Coordinates of C-alpha atoms and ligand atoms in Angstrom, one line a residue:
X17 CA -37.8 -19.6 -36.5
X18 CA -38.4 -18.3 -33.0
X19 CA -41.0 -15.4 -33.0
X20 CA -38.4 -12.7 -32.0
X21 CA -36.0 -13.6 -34.8
X22 CA -39.1 -13.6 -37.1
X23 CA -40.1 -10.0 -35.9
X24 CA -36.7 -9.1 -36.5
X25 CA -36.9 -10.1 -40.0
X26 CA -39.7 -8.5 -40.7
X27 CA -38.7 -5.3 -39.3
X28 CA -35.6 -5.3 -41.3
X29 CA -37.9 -6.4 -44.7
X30 CA -40.3 -3.5 -44.2
X31 CA -37.1 -1.0 -43.4
X32 CA -35.5 -2.3 -46.5
X33 CA -39.0 -1.9 -48.6
X34 CA -38.9 1.6 -47.4
X35 CA -42.1 1.3 -45.7
X36 CA -42.8 4.0 -43.3
X37 CA -46.7 2.9 -42.0
X38 CA -48.0 -0.6 -41.0
X39 CA -51.5 -1.5 -41.2
X40 CA -52.3 -3.9 -38.7
X41 CA -55.3 -5.5 -39.9
X42 CA -58.3 -7.7 -38.8
X43 CA -61.8 -8.7 -39.8
X44 CA -65.3 -8.0 -37.6
X45 CA -68.2 -10.4 -37.7
X46 CA -69.5 -8.8 -40.9
X47 CA -66.0 -9.2 -43.0
X48 CA -65.3 -5.7 -42.7
X49 CA -61.7 -5.4 -42.6
X50 CA -60.5 -3.0 -39.6
X51 CA -57.3 -1.8 -39.4
X52 CA -54.8 -0.1 -36.9
X53 CA -52.1 1.8 -38.6
X54 CA -48.5 2.0 -37.2
X55 CA -45.1 3.8 -37.9
X56 CA -42.5 1.1 -38.7
X57 CA -40.6 1.7 -35.5
X58 CA -43.4 0.3 -33.5
X59 CA -43.4 -2.7 -35.4
X60 CA -41.1 -4.9 -33.5
X61 CA -42.9 -4.1 -30.6
X62 CA -46.1 -5.0 -31.8
X63 CA -45.1 -8.1 -33.4
X64 CA -43.3 -8.8 -30.0
X65 CA -46.2 -8.1 -27.6
X66 CA -49.4 -7.5 -29.7
X67 CA -51.4 -4.2 -29.9
X68 CA -54.0 -3.7 -27.1
X69 CA -57.7 -2.2 -28.6
X70 CA -61.1 -1.6 -27.6
X71 CA -63.0 -4.6 -28.4
X72 CA -66.4 -3.3 -27.5
X73 CA -66.2 -0.8 -30.6
X74 CA -66.0 -3.9 -33.3
X75 CA -69.3 -5.0 -34.4
X76 CA -69.9 -8.4 -33.0
X77 CA -67.0 -8.4 -30.6
X78 CA -67.4 -7.9 -27.2
X79 CA -69.4 -6.0 -24.6
X80 CA -68.1 -3.0 -22.7
X81 CA -67.2 -4.6 -19.6
X82 CA -64.9 -7.1 -21.3
X83 CA -63.9 -5.0 -24.1
X84 CA -59.7 -5.5 -23.9
X85 CA -58.3 -7.3 -26.7
X86 CA -54.9 -7.3 -28.6
X87 CA -54.0 -8.1 -31.6
X88 CA -51.2 -10.7 -32.5
X89 CA -49.5 -9.9 -36.3
X90 CA -49.7 -13.2 -38.5
X91 CA -46.2 -12.6 -39.8
X92 CA -46.2 -14.3 -42.6
X93 CA -49.1 -12.4 -44.2
X94 CA -46.6 -9.1 -44.4
X95 CA -47.0 -7.5 -47.8
X96 CA -46.4 -4.0 -49.3
X97 CA -49.4 -2.4 -50.5
X98 CA -48.3 -1.4 -54.2
X99 CA -51.4 1.2 -54.3
X100 CA -49.6 3.1 -51.7
X101 CA -46.7 3.9 -53.6
X102 CA -44.8 1.6 -51.5
X103 CA -44.7 3.3 -48.0
X104 CA -47.8 1.1 -46.5
X105 CA -47.3 -2.8 -45.3
X106 CA -50.2 -4.5 -44.1
X107 CA -50.3 -7.5 -41.8
X108 CA -53.5 -9.3 -41.3
X109 CA -53.6 -10.4 -37.2
X110 CA -55.5 -12.6 -34.8
X111 CA -57.4 -11.4 -31.9
X112 CA -56.7 -12.5 -28.7
X113 CA -58.5 -11.8 -25.6
X114 CA -57.4 -10.4 -22.2
X115 CA -56.6 -13.8 -20.8
X116 CA -54.4 -14.4 -23.9
X117 CA -56.5 -17.1 -25.3
X118 CA -57.6 -16.9 -29.5
X119 CA -60.8 -14.8 -29.5
X120 CA -63.9 -16.8 -30.4
X121 CA -65.5 -14.1 -32.2
X122 CA -62.4 -13.7 -34.5
X123 CA -63.7 -14.9 -38.1
X124 CA -60.0 -16.0 -38.7
X125 CA -59.9 -17.7 -35.6
X126 CA -63.3 -19.6 -36.8
X127 CA -62.0 -20.8 -40.1
X128 CA -58.5 -21.5 -38.3
X129 CA -60.8 -23.9 -36.0
X130 CA -62.4 -25.9 -39.0
X131 CA -59.2 -26.3 -40.4
X132 CA -57.5 -27.9 -38.0
X133 CA -60.6 -30.1 -37.6
X134 CA -59.8 -31.1 -41.2
X135 CA -56.1 -31.8 -40.8
X136 CA -57.0 -34.0 -38.0
X137 CA -58.8 -36.1 -41.0
X138 CA -55.5 -35.5 -42.9
X139 CA -57.5 -32.8 -45.3
X140 CA -55.7 -29.4 -46.3
X141 CA -58.8 -27.4 -47.6
X142 CA -58.2 -25.8 -51.0
X143 CA -60.4 -23.0 -52.4
X144 CA -60.8 -20.6 -55.5
X145 CA -63.0 -17.8 -54.8
X146 CA -64.5 -15.7 -58.1
X147 CA -65.5 -12.6 -56.9
X148 CA -67.8 -10.4 -59.3
X149 CA -68.0 -6.8 -58.9
X150 CA -69.5 -3.7 -60.6
X151 CA -68.4 -0.3 -61.8
X152 CA -70.4 3.1 -61.3
X153 CA -69.6 6.4 -62.6
X154 CA -68.4 8.1 -59.7
X155 CA -69.8 11.3 -57.8
X156 CA -74.0 11.9 -57.6
X157 CA -74.3 9.4 -60.4
X158 CA -73.7 6.6 -57.8
X159 CA -77.0 7.7 -56.3
X160 CA -78.4 6.7 -59.8
X161 CA -76.7 3.7 -60.4
X162 CA -75.3 4.4 -63.8
X163 CA -73.3 1.5 -64.8
X164 CA -70.1 2.6 -66.3
X165 CA -70.6 0.9 -69.3
X166 CA -73.0 -1.0 -71.8
X167 CA -70.6 -3.9 -72.3
X168 CA -71.4 -7.7 -71.8
X169 CA -69.6 -11.0 -71.2
X170 CA -66.3 -11.2 -72.3
X171 CA -66.5 -8.3 -74.1
X172 CA -63.5 -6.2 -75.5
X173 CA -65.6 -2.8 -76.1
X174 CA -64.1 0.5 -76.1
X175 CA -60.4 -0.1 -74.2
X176 CA -61.6 2.3 -71.4
X177 CA -60.9 3.2 -67.6
X178 CA -62.7 -0.3 -66.5
X179 CA -60.2 -2.0 -68.9
X180 CA -57.4 -0.1 -66.6
X181 CA -58.9 -0.8 -63.6
X182 CA -58.7 -4.4 -64.1
X183 CA -55.3 -4.2 -65.1
X184 CA -54.0 -2.4 -62.5
X185 CA -55.6 -4.8 -60.0
X186 CA -54.1 -7.4 -61.8
X187 CA -50.4 -5.9 -61.5
X188 CA -51.0 -4.5 -57.9
X189 CA -51.9 -8.0 -56.6
X190 CA -49.3 -9.8 -58.4
X191 CA -46.6 -7.6 -56.7
X192 CA -48.1 -8.9 -53.3
X193 CA -47.9 -12.6 -54.3
X194 CA -51.5 -13.2 -55.3
X195 CA -51.4 -14.6 -58.8
X196 CA -54.5 -13.7 -61.1
X197 CA -55.7 -16.3 -63.6
X198 CA -57.8 -14.4 -65.8
X199 CA -60.1 -11.1 -65.9
X200 CA -62.8 -10.3 -68.1
X201 CA -65.9 -8.4 -68.2
X202 CA -68.9 -10.3 -66.8
X203 CA -72.4 -10.3 -68.5
X204 CA -74.2 -7.2 -66.9
X205 CA -73.1 -3.7 -67.7
X206 CA -70.4 -2.6 -65.8
X207 CA -69.8 -5.7 -64.2
X208 CA -66.3 -7.3 -64.2
X209 CA -64.8 -10.5 -62.5
X210 CA -61.1 -11.1 -61.7
X211 CA -60.5 -14.6 -60.6
X212 CA -57.2 -15.3 -58.6
X213 CA -55.3 -18.9 -58.0
X214 CA -56.5 -21.4 -56.0
X215 CA -55.1 -22.4 -52.2
X216 CA -54.7 -22.8 -48.9
X217 CA -58.4 -22.0 -47.3
X218 CA -56.8 -18.9 -44.5
X219 CA -54.6 -17.3 -47.5
X220 CA -57.0 -17.3 -49.9
X221 CA -59.4 -15.5 -47.4
X222 CA -56.9 -12.9 -46.4
X223 CA -56.6 -12.3 -50.3
X224 CA -60.3 -11.9 -50.4
X225 CA -60.0 -9.0 -48.1
X226 CA -57.3 -7.2 -49.7
X227 CA -58.4 -7.7 -53.1
X228 CA -61.8 -6.0 -52.5
X229 CA -59.7 -2.9 -51.1
X230 CA -57.2 -3.3 -54.0
X231 CA -60.5 -2.9 -56.5
X232 CA -61.9 -0.1 -54.3
X233 CA -59.1 1.7 -54.3
X234 CA -57.9 1.5 -57.9
X235 CA -61.4 2.5 -59.2
X236 CA -61.4 5.4 -56.9
X237 CA -58.3 6.6 -58.4
X238 CA -59.6 6.3 -61.5
X239 CA -62.9 8.2 -61.1
X240 CA -65.1 5.2 -60.4
X241 CA -67.2 3.5 -57.6
X242 CA -66.6 0.1 -57.3
X243 CA -69.7 -2.0 -55.8
X244 CA -69.8 -5.5 -54.4
X245 CA -73.2 -5.5 -53.3
X246 CA -74.7 -8.7 -54.5
X247 CA -77.6 -7.1 -56.4
X248 CA -77.0 -3.7 -57.3
X249 CA -79.6 -3.5 -60.7
X250 CA -82.7 -5.4 -60.5
X251 CA -82.9 -6.4 -64.4
X252 CA -79.5 -7.7 -64.8
X253 CA -77.4 -10.5 -63.2
X254 CA -76.4 -9.9 -59.8
X255 CA -72.4 -10.3 -58.3
X256 CA -71.4 -13.7 -57.3
X257 CA -68.5 -15.0 -55.2
X258 CA -68.8 -18.9 -56.6
X259 CA -66.1 -21.0 -54.5
X260 CA -64.1 -23.9 -56.2
X261 CA -63.4 -26.2 -53.4
X262 CA -61.2 -29.4 -53.2
X263 CA -59.8 -31.4 -50.1
X264 CA -55.9 -32.6 -50.1
X265 CA -54.6 -35.6 -48.6
X266 CA -50.8 -36.0 -48.7
X267 CA -50.1 -33.7 -51.1
X268 CA -52.8 -35.3 -53.6
X269 CA -56.4 -34.0 -54.7
X270 CA -58.4 -36.0 -52.7
X271 CA -61.1 -35.1 -55.0
X272 CA -59.9 -36.7 -57.7
X273 CA -60.5 -40.5 -59.2
X274 CA -59.9 -41.8 -62.5
X275 CA -63.2 -43.9 -62.2
X276 CA -65.6 -41.6 -60.5
X277 CA -68.4 -40.1 -61.9
X278 CA -67.2 -36.5 -63.4
X279 CA -63.7 -37.9 -62.1
X280 CA -64.7 -37.5 -58.7
X281 CA -63.8 -39.6 -55.7
X282 CA -66.1 -41.2 -53.3
X283 CA -65.0 -38.3 -50.3
X284 CA -65.8 -35.5 -53.4
X285 CA -69.2 -37.3 -53.6
X286 CA -70.0 -37.3 -49.7
X287 CA -68.8 -33.6 -49.3
X288 CA -70.9 -32.6 -52.0
X289 CA -74.0 -34.1 -50.4
X290 CA -72.8 -32.8 -47.3
X291 CA -73.3 -29.1 -48.8
X292 CA -76.2 -30.0 -50.4
X293 CA -77.8 -31.5 -47.0
X294 CA -76.7 -28.1 -45.1
X295 CA -77.4 -25.8 -48.2
X296 CA -80.7 -23.9 -46.8
X297 CA -78.5 -22.8 -43.6
X298 CA -75.5 -22.3 -45.2
X299 CA -77.1 -19.4 -47.5
X300 CA -77.2 -17.4 -43.9
X301 CA -73.4 -17.3 -43.8
X302 CA -72.8 -17.4 -47.5
X303 CA -75.5 -14.8 -48.6
X304 CA -75.8 -12.7 -45.4
X305 CA -77.6 -9.3 -46.6
X306 CA -81.4 -8.5 -47.3
X307 CA -79.9 -8.0 -50.6
X308 CA -78.4 -11.3 -51.4
X309 CA -81.9 -13.0 -51.8
X310 CA -82.6 -10.3 -54.8
X311 CA -79.9 -12.0 -56.6
X312 CA -81.0 -15.7 -55.7
X313 CA -83.9 -15.6 -58.5
X314 CA -84.8 -17.1 -61.7
X315 CA -82.9 -16.2 -64.7
X316 CA -79.7 -14.6 -63.6
X317 CA -77.5 -17.3 -63.6
X318 CA -77.5 -17.1 -59.9
X319 CA -78.4 -20.5 -58.1
X320 CA -82.3 -20.9 -56.8
X321 CA -82.3 -24.4 -56.3
X322 CA -80.5 -27.3 -54.1
X323 CA -78.9 -29.5 -56.7
X324 CA -75.6 -30.4 -58.6
X325 CA -74.6 -30.8 -62.3
X326 CA -71.8 -30.5 -64.3
X327 CA -72.3 -27.8 -67.0
X328 CA -75.4 -26.5 -65.3
X329 CA -74.9 -22.7 -64.3
X330 CA -78.5 -23.0 -62.6
X331 CA -77.4 -25.3 -60.1
X332 CA -76.0 -24.7 -56.7
X333 CA -72.9 -26.7 -57.1
X334 CA -71.1 -27.3 -60.4
X335 CA -68.5 -29.8 -61.4
X336 CA -66.4 -28.1 -63.5
X337 CA -65.0 -30.1 -66.8
X338 CA -62.3 -32.4 -66.2
X339 CA -59.2 -31.8 -68.6
X340 CA -57.0 -34.9 -69.0
X341 CA -53.8 -34.7 -66.9
X342 CA -55.3 -31.9 -64.4
X343 CA -56.0 -34.2 -61.5
X344 CA -55.3 -31.2 -58.9
X345 CA -58.0 -29.3 -60.7
X346 CA -60.7 -31.8 -60.0
X347 CA -63.3 -29.5 -57.8
X348 CA -66.6 -28.3 -56.9
X349 CA -68.0 -25.1 -57.4
X350 CA -70.2 -23.7 -55.1
X351 CA -72.4 -20.8 -56.6
X352 CA -74.6 -19.7 -53.6
X353 CA -71.9 -17.3 -51.8
X354 CA -72.0 -13.5 -53.0
X355 CA -69.2 -11.1 -52.3
X356 CA -71.1 -9.6 -49.2
X357 CA -70.3 -12.5 -47.1
X358 CA -67.4 -13.0 -44.7
X359 CA -65.0 -15.2 -46.6
X360 CA -63.6 -16.7 -43.3
X361 CA -67.1 -17.6 -42.2
X362 CA -68.1 -18.7 -45.6
X363 CA -65.3 -21.1 -45.9
X364 CA -65.2 -22.2 -42.5
X365 CA -69.1 -23.5 -42.9
X366 CA -68.8 -24.4 -46.5
X367 CA -66.0 -26.8 -45.1
X368 CA -68.0 -28.2 -42.0
X369 CA -71.0 -29.0 -44.2
X370 CA -69.0 -30.9 -46.5
X371 CA -66.9 -32.8 -43.6
X372 CA -70.5 -33.7 -42.2
X373 CA -71.1 -35.1 -45.4
X374 CA -67.8 -37.4 -45.2
X375 CA -68.4 -38.1 -41.9
X376 CA -71.9 -39.4 -42.3
X377 CA -70.9 -40.8 -45.9
X378 CA -73.9 -39.0 -47.3
X379 CA -74.7 -39.8 -50.9
X380 CA -75.8 -36.9 -53.2
X381 CA -78.9 -37.2 -55.1
X382 CA -78.8 -37.4 -58.9
X383 CA -77.0 -34.7 -60.6
X384 CA -79.4 -32.3 -63.1
X385 CA -78.2 -31.6 -66.1
X386 CA -81.1 -29.4 -67.4
X387 CA -81.8 -25.8 -67.2
X388 CA -83.6 -25.9 -63.6
X389 CA -84.9 -22.7 -63.7
X390 CA -87.6 -23.9 -66.3
X391 CA -88.9 -26.9 -64.3
X392 CA -92.5 -26.5 -63.1
X393 CA -93.4 -26.9 -59.4
X394 CA -94.3 -30.4 -60.1
X395 CA -91.1 -31.5 -61.7
X396 CA -89.3 -29.8 -58.8
X397 CA -91.7 -31.8 -56.5
X398 CA -91.4 -35.1 -58.3
X399 CA -87.4 -34.9 -58.8
X400 CA -87.3 -33.9 -55.1
X401 CA -85.6 -30.7 -55.6
X402 CA -85.3 -28.0 -52.5
X403 CA -85.2 -24.5 -53.1
X404 CA -82.7 -22.1 -51.2
X405 CA -84.2 -19.8 -48.5
X406 CA -86.0 -16.7 -50.7
X407 CA -85.5 -14.3 -47.8
X408 CA -82.9 -13.3 -45.5
X409 CA -85.3 -14.1 -42.9
X410 CA -86.0 -17.8 -44.0
X411 CA -82.2 -18.5 -44.3
X412 CA -81.6 -17.7 -40.8
X413 CA -84.6 -19.5 -39.6
X414 CA -82.6 -22.6 -41.4
X415 CA -79.5 -21.6 -39.6
X416 CA -81.2 -21.6 -36.1
X417 CA -81.9 -25.3 -36.7
X418 CA -78.6 -26.6 -38.2
X419 CA -76.2 -27.6 -35.2
X420 CA -73.4 -28.4 -37.5
X421 CA -73.1 -25.0 -38.8
X422 CA -73.8 -23.5 -35.3
X423 CA -70.9 -25.8 -33.7
X424 CA -68.4 -24.5 -36.9
X425 CA -69.0 -21.2 -36.3
X426 CA -68.7 -21.3 -32.2
X427 CA -71.5 -19.6 -30.0
X428 CA -70.0 -16.4 -30.1
X429 CA -70.4 -15.6 -33.6
X430 CA -73.3 -17.8 -34.5
X431 CA -75.2 -15.7 -31.8
X432 CA -74.0 -12.0 -32.7
X433 CA -74.3 -13.5 -36.7
X434 CA -78.1 -14.0 -36.2
X435 CA -78.8 -11.1 -33.8
X436 CA -77.5 -8.6 -36.6
X437 CA -79.3 -10.2 -39.4
X438 CA -82.5 -10.1 -37.2
X439 CA -82.0 -6.6 -36.5
X440 CA -81.3 -5.9 -40.5
X441 CA -84.2 -7.9 -41.2
X442 CA -86.6 -6.0 -38.7
X443 CA -85.5 -2.9 -40.3
X444 CA -85.9 -4.0 -43.7
X445 CA -89.5 -5.4 -42.7
X446 CA -90.9 -1.8 -42.1
X447 CA -89.2 -0.2 -45.1
X448 CA -92.0 0.6 -47.5
X449 CA -90.4 0.6 -51.0
X450 CA -90.4 2.5 -54.3
X451 CA -92.1 -0.4 -55.8
X452 CA -94.7 -0.6 -53.2
X453 CA -95.6 3.4 -53.7
X454 CA -95.9 2.8 -57.8
X455 CA -97.9 -0.4 -57.7
X456 CA -100.5 0.8 -55.0
X457 CA -100.5 4.5 -53.8
X458 CA -102.6 5.5 -57.1
X459 CA -104.9 2.7 -57.0
X460 CA -105.5 1.2 -53.5
Ligands
LIG530 N1 -73.1 -13.2 -61.7 C1 -74.0 -14.7 -61.7 C2 -74.0 -14.9 -60.3 O1 -74.9 -14.2 -59.8 C3 -72.5 -15.7 -62.6 C4 -72.3 -15.5 -63.6 C5 -71.1 -16.5 -63.8 O2 -71.5 -17.8 -64.0 O3 -69.8 -16.1 -63.8 O4 -73.9 -16.0 -59.6
LIG531 MG1 -68.3 -14.9 -63.2

């Protein structure tokens, strides 16, 4: 359908839906959703001509001297936001430079570019992320980090506000076409998980953004504070964003082989080997904050070591068990990402690492089925298992050496990302923590 015709259809649909406002949304390099709201009367013009904005005010976008940019609404992403009482719809946008070219600093553009590369090899990239989050009691107690409950993994507990938050999120997401497979209480007090359906990476990245907004908005409405911070409480599990992945070729799962190890095809094994080979640099993209590295420590079901296995939750890559007749669900689960990652950049970088493995026909090391947390340093060394970076600093130093991932991000995003991580690290490095005061002040 012609763009103009399509715009008309969307406007008619919005009017029929009773929408009054439309949020034109895009993401900055840090993964923050940005929006410019227009009235429905302005929608047709915005769809046809785009909407100009000042790129220099967006984190990591443009310099003052080249700041004019415009948004091009991706009309397929139109959806009414149910929590707005039906008054607001959102449309995800691609960002263009004033010369009319897709802006290389736009994370959606980074993912689109990588998906195109995969397509040229005949692959479609499908992902299923699992975002965990905490619910805290609101108000002053946010500062005190009081989890909303004391429950644990799969606990039914007392039917309370948290159940209602999860249920409302599921209902609302369903209304915008995002099927939720299951939702449950996670291991830590106040921690939850809502897993949504597997699908094409760009669509799912858009959904990650809307999912976070839904959880935060609905929690707030129930008097709770939702946080996607990777490790808000030091003695319990942090929150991950594990990403299940597979490549499809001609509508078939290219990761499946009836006779393969764990039912994995050779393509899947090369892909996994690629992600293991780039894992240390990938960390800077999938675990991009200072706090991310407080999660990646032994004992909390988060990965610390660069290895893979089937049931092993301490491994970086896990292969979920195969169920007979479910060829489509053969996949690998990358467990390093956390919800502070920009999903567009994370998916693009993971795909780049996997494709590099396929291109170079890399072989994965032997899978590890023991609990890696229990291995001594000697055992780790003997088995040749490297560690993930233990800080944001070591992660971005790895990224500075990784040409494949740099190319996947593109020069603009790579430079801006590392620049902002360096700033964050410098800021953190000079901060004197409560831990240091407690430990040293009285005795030194
Ligand atoms: N919360 C854990 C993490 O930080 C994962 C728990 C699970 O396996 O779902 O990754
Ligand atoms: Mg989980």
